[in-house]
């Protein structure tokens, strides 16, 4: 067995998965939640079982040690050294990384320098990387960046029309996010495009965070998220794109500070802000079914923003062979898919099988009819497998 672990860390959490590579078999997975708080939650899934305990995690190093010790205790590994590589998800790689990189001193420094662009995430990734380095000092690590896939954009697609001196001095530009997911979806989508030369794909990663990406020949051409994940389409709690003057106006009419309004746009807007009910689309759909007008509006707004981007990217790509729906809403909510596709029928000739769509949740399947001018598929995303593949390919395969 060749064990490769993937780590997805947040400021107070540490999610992990252990794979047997290159078979890509998931041996176990889990999550340490509430790291740094008085009581933690430790979830460990293996052999079809799920165990939950409540240890205290004063910091990520304690959480990392518990993860590895649990693998030993359960007999999944016999020795620390059996873990041959670790792949860390890193949210912001800025202009430095267009692919995964060995997590060495130079990578650490670059990730650190990008903290202003990912204030919560990049520090957590560094803390977690260091925590695992302490527990597994001999294990090589790789950083896989959410932004890397989007580095192939052209300047017209990533430069913001602000004074150029700012663009250059502070690297202010569109970086995008969810890149690992979009790249996975683009690769998986090819199975529906046999024989298509220069495939053009629009992938819709629509969950609590949501982004849409235009992909040609496997490369990102344009993506909806911006300097940070606040940009693009409306999301669970984020505004997405707006007239920038809304920011200034809200500051002036409410008397709130710029930081407070920024937090409001990130955490209290989107589905939550418009509906006043929830950031979870399932709650909004239930309220809409009961006739709640703001819930109805929130859903319509969400669909309209998705359509705006699909239209824009259809033009940007010069057509489209496949539209992919993924993430929590894209994989599980037939009505969003149906309403978006219906609205694309007259302009793009999109036609879906409504019966297949209505039943489809969490499965990889084509939902378009053979006569549809653009194919439409639901593909469950898997960022972890991309991270595990990179860690395996860089640390193990090349050295065998
Ligand atoms: P994500 O961030 O990808 O986990 O997506 C979360 C969003 O997906 C929320 O708005 C949920 O309402 C929506 N969703 C719809 N159906 C499901 C489901 N079966 N499981 C998880 N999320 C779902």
Coordinates of C-alpha atoms and ligand atoms in Angstrom, one line a residue:
X1 CA 0.0 0.0 0.0
X2 CA 1.2 3.5 -0.7
X3 CA -0.4 6.0 1.7
X4 CA -1.0 9.6 0.7
X5 CA -2.8 12.0 2.9
X6 CA -4.7 15.1 1.9
X7 CA -5.2 18.0 4.3
X8 CA -7.8 20.8 3.9
X9 CA -7.3 23.2 6.8
X10 CA -9.4 26.2 7.9
X11 CA -8.7 28.6 10.7
X12 CA -10.4 26.2 13.3
X13 CA -10.6 23.0 11.4
X14 CA -8.5 20.3 9.8
X15 CA -10.1 17.9 7.3
X16 CA -8.1 14.9 6.1
X17 CA -8.4 11.9 3.8
X18 CA -6.0 8.9 3.5
X19 CA -5.7 7.3 0.1
X20 CA -4.0 4.2 -1.2
X21 CA -2.3 5.4 -4.4
X22 CA -2.3 5.1 -7.3
X23 CA -5.5 3.0 -6.9
X24 CA -7.1 6.2 -5.5
X25 CA -8.8 4.1 -2.8
X26 CA -10.0 6.2 0.2
X27 CA -9.0 4.3 3.4
X28 CA -10.4 6.8 5.9
X29 CA -11.3 10.4 6.3
X30 CA -12.3 12.8 9.0
X31 CA -12.4 16.3 10.4
X32 CA -11.1 18.0 13.5
X33 CA -13.4 20.9 14.2
X34 CA -13.2 23.8 16.7
X35 CA -9.4 23.8 16.9
X36 CA -8.3 26.4 19.4
X37 CA -11.6 26.4 21.2
X38 CA -12.6 24.9 24.6
X39 CA -14.1 21.8 23.2
X40 CA -13.4 20.1 19.8
X41 CA -15.2 17.6 17.6
X42 CA -13.3 14.8 16.0
X43 CA -15.0 12.8 13.3
X44 CA -13.3 9.7 11.9
X45 CA -14.8 7.6 9.1
X46 CA -13.4 4.2 8.0
X47 CA -14.8 0.8 7.0
X48 CA -18.2 2.3 6.5
X49 CA -18.3 3.5 10.2
X50 CA -18.3 7.0 11.6
X51 CA -16.9 7.7 15.0
X52 CA -17.4 11.0 16.8
X53 CA -15.4 12.1 19.9
X54 CA -14.9 15.5 21.6
X55 CA -11.2 16.0 22.4
X56 CA -9.8 19.5 23.1
X57 CA -7.5 20.7 20.3
X58 CA -5.6 23.7 21.7
X59 CA -3.9 24.1 18.3
X60 CA -3.5 22.4 14.9
X61 CA -0.4 20.5 16.0
X62 CA -2.4 18.6 18.6
X63 CA -5.1 17.9 16.0
X64 CA -2.4 16.7 13.5
X65 CA -1.0 14.4 16.1
X66 CA -4.4 13.0 17.0
X67 CA -5.1 12.3 13.3
X68 CA -1.9 10.3 12.8
X69 CA -2.2 8.5 16.2
X70 CA -5.7 7.4 15.3
X71 CA -4.4 5.9 12.1
X72 CA -1.9 3.9 14.2
X73 CA -4.4 3.0 16.8
X74 CA -6.9 1.7 14.2
X75 CA -4.1 -0.3 12.6
X76 CA -4.6 1.5 9.3
X77 CA -0.9 2.3 9.4
X78 CA 1.8 0.5 11.4
X79 CA 4.3 3.2 11.4
X80 CA 4.4 7.0 10.9
X81 CA 6.8 6.6 8.0
X82 CA 4.1 4.6 6.0
X83 CA 2.6 8.0 5.1
X84 CA 4.6 8.7 2.0
X85 CA 3.3 12.1 1.0
X86 CA 0.9 14.8 2.2
X87 CA -1.0 17.2 -0.1
X88 CA -2.2 20.4 1.4
X89 CA -5.0 22.5 -0.1
X90 CA -3.9 26.1 -0.2
X91 CA -6.5 28.8 -1.0
X92 CA -4.4 31.6 -2.4
X93 CA -1.2 31.0 -4.5
X94 CA -1.3 34.5 -6.1
X95 CA 0.8 35.1 -9.2
X96 CA 3.4 32.6 -7.9
X97 CA 1.9 29.3 -8.6
X98 CA 0.3 28.0 -11.8
X99 CA 0.6 24.3 -10.6
X100 CA 1.1 22.4 -7.4
X101 CA 4.5 23.0 -5.7
X102 CA 6.7 21.2 -3.1
X103 CA 5.9 22.7 0.3
X104 CA 9.5 23.9 0.9
X105 CA 10.8 27.1 2.5
X106 CA 10.3 29.2 -0.6
X107 CA 6.7 28.0 -1.0
X108 CA 6.1 28.8 2.7
X109 CA 7.5 32.3 2.3
X110 CA 5.3 32.9 -0.8
X111 CA 2.1 31.6 0.9
X112 CA 3.0 33.9 3.9
X113 CA 3.4 36.9 1.6
X114 CA -0.1 36.3 0.3
X115 CA -1.8 36.4 3.7
X116 CA -3.4 39.8 2.9
X117 CA -5.3 38.2 0.1
X118 CA -6.5 35.2 2.2
X119 CA -6.6 36.5 5.7
X120 CA -8.2 33.4 7.3
X121 CA -7.0 30.6 5.1
X122 CA -3.4 31.1 4.3
X123 CA -2.3 31.4 7.9
X124 CA -4.2 28.2 8.7
X125 CA -2.5 26.4 5.9
X126 CA 0.9 27.4 7.2
X127 CA 0.0 26.4 10.7
X128 CA -1.2 23.1 9.5
X129 CA 1.8 22.4 7.3
X130 CA 4.1 23.1 10.2
X131 CA 2.0 20.9 12.5
X132 CA 2.3 17.9 10.2
X133 CA 6.0 18.7 9.7
X134 CA 6.5 18.4 13.4
X135 CA 4.6 15.1 13.6
X136 CA 5.9 13.6 10.4
X137 CA 9.3 15.2 9.8
X138 CA 10.3 12.8 7.0
X139 CA 7.2 13.0 5.0
X140 CA 7.3 15.2 1.9
X141 CA 4.5 17.7 1.3
X142 CA 3.0 19.4 -1.7
X143 CA 0.8 22.5 -1.8
X144 CA -2.1 22.5 -4.3
X145 CA -3.6 25.9 -4.9
X146 CA -7.2 26.9 -5.5
X147 CA -5.9 29.7 -7.7
X148 CA -3.4 27.8 -9.8
X149 CA -5.8 26.6 -12.6
X150 CA -6.8 30.2 -13.3
X151 CA -3.3 31.4 -14.0
X152 CA -3.8 30.7 -17.7
X153 CA -6.2 33.7 -18.1
X154 CA -5.2 36.5 -20.4
X155 CA -4.7 40.0 -19.0
X156 CA -8.0 41.1 -20.5
X157 CA -9.6 38.5 -18.3
X158 CA -7.8 39.2 -15.1
X159 CA -6.8 42.9 -15.0
X160 CA -9.3 45.2 -13.2
X161 CA -9.7 48.7 -14.8
X162 CA -8.2 50.6 -11.8
X163 CA -5.1 52.8 -12.0
X164 CA -2.5 50.4 -13.4
X165 CA 0.1 51.5 -10.9
X166 CA -2.0 49.7 -8.2
X167 CA -2.3 46.6 -10.4
X168 CA 1.4 46.5 -10.7
X169 CA 2.4 47.6 -7.2
X170 CA 0.0 45.4 -5.2
X171 CA -0.7 42.6 -7.7
X172 CA -4.4 43.5 -7.6
X173 CA -6.1 41.3 -10.2
X174 CA -8.6 38.4 -10.7
X175 CA -7.1 35.3 -9.1
X176 CA -10.3 33.2 -8.9
X177 CA -10.9 30.3 -6.7
X178 CA -12.2 26.7 -6.7
X179 CA -9.6 26.1 -9.4
X180 CA -8.8 22.5 -8.3
X181 CA -12.6 21.7 -8.6
X182 CA -12.9 23.3 -12.0
X183 CA -9.9 21.5 -13.3
X184 CA -11.2 18.2 -12.0
X185 CA -14.6 18.9 -13.6
X186 CA -13.0 19.8 -16.9
X187 CA -11.0 16.5 -16.9
X188 CA -14.1 14.4 -16.0
X189 CA -16.3 16.3 -18.5
X190 CA -14.1 15.0 -21.4
X191 CA -15.8 11.6 -21.2
X192 CA -19.0 13.3 -22.5
X193 CA -17.0 14.9 -25.4
X194 CA -15.4 12.1 -27.3
X195 CA -14.3 13.2 -30.7
X196 CA -14.8 17.0 -29.9
X197 CA -11.8 19.0 -31.0
X198 CA -10.8 21.9 -28.7
X199 CA -13.5 21.2 -26.2
X200 CA -15.2 24.2 -24.7
X201 CA -16.7 23.8 -21.2
X202 CA -18.5 26.0 -18.8
X203 CA -18.3 24.6 -15.3
X204 CA -20.6 25.8 -12.6
X205 CA -19.3 25.0 -9.1
X206 CA -22.4 26.1 -7.2
X207 CA -22.4 25.5 -3.5
X208 CA -22.3 27.8 -0.5
X209 CA -19.4 29.4 -2.3
X210 CA -20.1 29.5 -6.0
X211 CA -18.0 30.2 -9.1
X212 CA -18.3 29.7 -12.9
X213 CA -15.3 29.0 -15.2
X214 CA -14.9 29.0 -18.9
X215 CA -12.5 26.3 -20.0
X216 CA -11.0 25.7 -23.5
X217 CA -8.7 22.8 -24.3
X218 CA -8.4 22.0 -20.6
X219 CA -7.2 25.5 -19.7
X220 CA -9.1 28.2 -17.8
X221 CA -10.0 31.1 -20.0
X222 CA -12.1 33.1 -17.5
X223 CA -13.5 32.7 -14.1
X224 CA -16.1 34.5 -12.0
X225 CA -14.4 35.0 -8.6
X226 CA -12.1 37.9 -8.4
X227 CA -9.3 39.2 -6.3
X228 CA -11.0 37.2 -3.5
X229 CA -14.0 34.7 -3.5
X230 CA -16.3 37.7 -2.9
X231 CA -16.6 38.3 -6.7
X232 CA -18.6 36.6 -9.3
X233 CA -22.1 35.2 -8.8
X234 CA -24.3 35.6 -5.7
X235 CA -23.6 32.9 -3.1
X236 CA -24.8 31.6 0.3
X237 CA -23.6 34.7 2.2
X238 CA -21.5 36.7 -0.4
X239 CA -22.8 39.3 -2.7
X240 CA -20.8 38.4 -5.8
X241 CA -20.3 41.2 -8.4
X242 CA -22.0 44.6 -7.8
X243 CA -21.6 48.2 -8.7
X244 CA -18.5 49.0 -6.6
X245 CA -20.2 52.2 -5.4
X246 CA -22.6 50.2 -3.3
X247 CA -19.8 49.7 -0.9
X248 CA -19.2 53.4 -0.4
X249 CA -22.9 54.2 -0.3
X250 CA -23.6 51.6 2.4
X251 CA -20.7 52.9 4.5
X252 CA -22.0 56.5 4.2
X253 CA -25.7 55.7 4.9
X254 CA -25.2 53.2 7.8
X255 CA -22.2 54.8 9.5
X256 CA -20.6 51.4 9.6
X257 CA -16.8 51.1 9.1
X258 CA -15.4 49.8 5.8
X259 CA -14.4 46.6 7.5
X260 CA -17.9 46.1 8.9
X261 CA -19.4 46.5 5.5
X262 CA -16.8 44.2 3.9
X263 CA -17.8 41.6 6.5
X264 CA -21.5 42.2 5.7
X265 CA -20.9 41.7 2.0
X266 CA -19.0 38.4 2.8
X267 CA -21.0 36.9 5.6
X268 CA -24.5 38.5 5.6
X269 CA -25.4 38.9 2.0
X270 CA -26.2 36.5 -0.9
X271 CA -29.0 34.0 -0.2
X272 CA -29.0 35.0 3.5
X273 CA -29.1 38.7 2.9
X274 CA -31.8 38.7 0.2
X275 CA -34.1 36.1 1.8
X276 CA -33.5 37.1 5.4
X277 CA -34.0 33.4 6.1
X278 CA -30.9 31.3 5.6
X279 CA -27.7 30.9 3.7
X280 CA -28.7 27.3 2.9
X281 CA -30.6 27.1 -0.4
X282 CA -32.6 24.1 0.9
X283 CA -34.3 26.5 3.5
X284 CA -34.8 29.1 0.8
X285 CA -36.5 26.6 -1.6
X286 CA -38.8 25.4 1.2
X287 CA -39.7 29.0 2.1
X288 CA -40.2 29.8 -1.6
X289 CA -42.5 26.8 -1.9
X290 CA -44.5 28.3 0.9
X291 CA -44.8 31.6 -1.1
X292 CA -42.2 33.7 0.8
X293 CA -41.6 36.5 -1.7
X294 CA -38.0 37.2 -0.7
X295 CA -37.1 33.5 -0.9
X296 CA -38.6 33.5 -4.4
X297 CA -36.5 36.6 -5.3
X298 CA -33.3 35.1 -3.8
X299 CA -33.7 32.0 -6.0
X300 CA -34.4 34.1 -9.1
X301 CA -31.5 36.3 -8.5
X302 CA -29.2 33.4 -8.1
X303 CA -30.4 31.8 -11.3
X304 CA -30.1 35.1 -13.2
X305 CA -26.5 35.6 -12.1
X306 CA -25.6 32.1 -13.2
X307 CA -27.2 32.8 -16.6
X308 CA -25.3 36.1 -16.9
X309 CA -22.0 34.2 -16.6
X310 CA -23.0 31.4 -18.9
X311 CA -24.0 33.9 -21.5
X312 CA -20.8 35.9 -21.1
X313 CA -18.6 32.7 -21.2
X314 CA -20.5 31.3 -24.2
X315 CA -19.4 34.4 -26.1
X316 CA -15.9 34.4 -24.6
X317 CA -15.4 30.7 -25.6
X318 CA -17.0 31.2 -29.0
X319 CA -19.6 28.5 -28.2
X320 CA -19.8 25.7 -25.7
X321 CA -19.8 21.9 -25.9
X322 CA -20.6 21.1 -22.3
X323 CA -22.1 22.9 -19.3
X324 CA -21.3 21.1 -16.0
X325 CA -23.2 21.5 -12.7
X326 CA -21.4 20.6 -9.5
X327 CA -21.0 21.2 -5.7
X328 CA -23.9 21.2 -3.2
X329 CA -26.5 23.0 -5.3
X330 CA -25.3 21.9 -8.7
X331 CA -25.2 18.2 -7.7
X332 CA -28.3 18.1 -5.6
X333 CA -30.8 20.7 -6.6
X334 CA -32.8 19.7 -9.7
X335 CA -34.9 22.9 -9.8
X336 CA -31.9 25.3 -10.1
X337 CA -30.5 23.1 -12.9
X338 CA -34.0 23.0 -14.6
X339 CA -34.6 26.7 -14.3
X340 CA -31.2 27.7 -15.6
X341 CA -31.3 25.2 -18.5
X342 CA -34.9 26.3 -19.4
X343 CA -33.7 29.9 -19.6
X344 CA -30.9 28.8 -22.0
X345 CA -33.3 26.9 -24.3
X346 CA -34.2 29.8 -26.7
X347 CA -30.7 31.3 -26.9
X348 CA -28.4 28.4 -26.8
X349 CA -30.6 25.5 -27.8
X350 CA -30.1 23.7 -24.4
X351 CA -32.6 20.9 -23.8
X352 CA -32.6 18.7 -20.8
X353 CA -34.4 15.5 -19.9
X354 CA -36.5 16.9 -17.1
X355 CA -37.4 13.4 -15.7
X356 CA -33.7 12.4 -15.4
X357 CA -32.8 15.8 -14.0
X358 CA -35.6 15.7 -11.4
X359 CA -34.4 12.4 -9.9
X360 CA -30.6 13.1 -10.1
X361 CA -28.8 13.9 -6.9
X362 CA -25.0 13.5 -6.4
X363 CA -24.4 11.3 -9.4
X364 CA -22.2 11.8 -12.5
X365 CA -24.7 11.9 -15.5
X366 CA -25.6 13.6 -18.6
X367 CA -29.0 15.4 -18.3
X368 CA -29.2 16.9 -21.7
X369 CA -31.3 15.4 -24.5
X370 CA -29.5 14.1 -27.7
X371 CA -30.9 17.1 -29.7
X372 CA -29.6 19.7 -27.2
X373 CA -27.1 22.0 -28.9
X374 CA -25.0 22.1 -25.8
X375 CA -24.5 19.0 -23.6
X376 CA -25.3 19.4 -19.9
X377 CA -23.9 17.1 -17.2
X378 CA -24.0 16.8 -13.4
X379 CA -20.6 15.9 -12.1
X380 CA -19.8 15.6 -8.4
X381 CA -16.6 17.4 -7.7
X382 CA -13.6 15.9 -5.9
X383 CA -10.9 18.3 -5.0
X384 CA -9.2 15.9 -2.7
X385 CA -8.4 13.4 -5.4
X386 CA -6.7 16.1 -7.4
X387 CA -4.6 17.0 -4.4
X388 CA -3.7 13.3 -3.7
X389 CA -2.8 12.8 -7.4
X390 CA -0.4 15.7 -7.3
X391 CA 1.2 14.6 -4.0
X392 CA 1.6 11.1 -5.4
X393 CA 2.9 12.2 -8.8
X394 CA 5.4 14.7 -7.3
X395 CA 6.7 12.9 -4.3
X396 CA 6.4 9.2 -5.1
X397 CA 5.8 8.3 -8.8
X398 CA 8.7 10.4 -10.1
X399 CA 11.1 8.8 -7.6
X400 CA 10.2 5.1 -8.1
Ligands
LIG1 P1 -21.5 23.1 -0.6 O1 -20.9 24.4 -0.2 O2 -20.9 22.6 -1.9 O3 -21.5 22.1 0.4 O4 -23.0 23.4 -0.9 C1 -23.9 23.8 0.0 C2 -25.2 24.3 -0.6 O5 -25.8 23.2 -1.4 C3 -26.3 24.8 0.3 O6 -26.9 25.9 -0.2 C4 -27.3 23.6 0.3 O7 -28.6 24.1 0.5 C5 -27.2 23.1 -1.1 N1 -27.6 21.7 -1.1 C6 -28.7 21.2 -1.7 N2 -28.9 19.9 -1.5 C7 -27.9 19.5 -0.8 C8 -27.5 18.2 -0.3 N3 -28.2 17.1 -0.5 N4 -26.4 18.2 0.5 C9 -25.6 19.3 0.7 N5 -26.0 20.5 0.2 C10 -27.1 20.6 -0.5

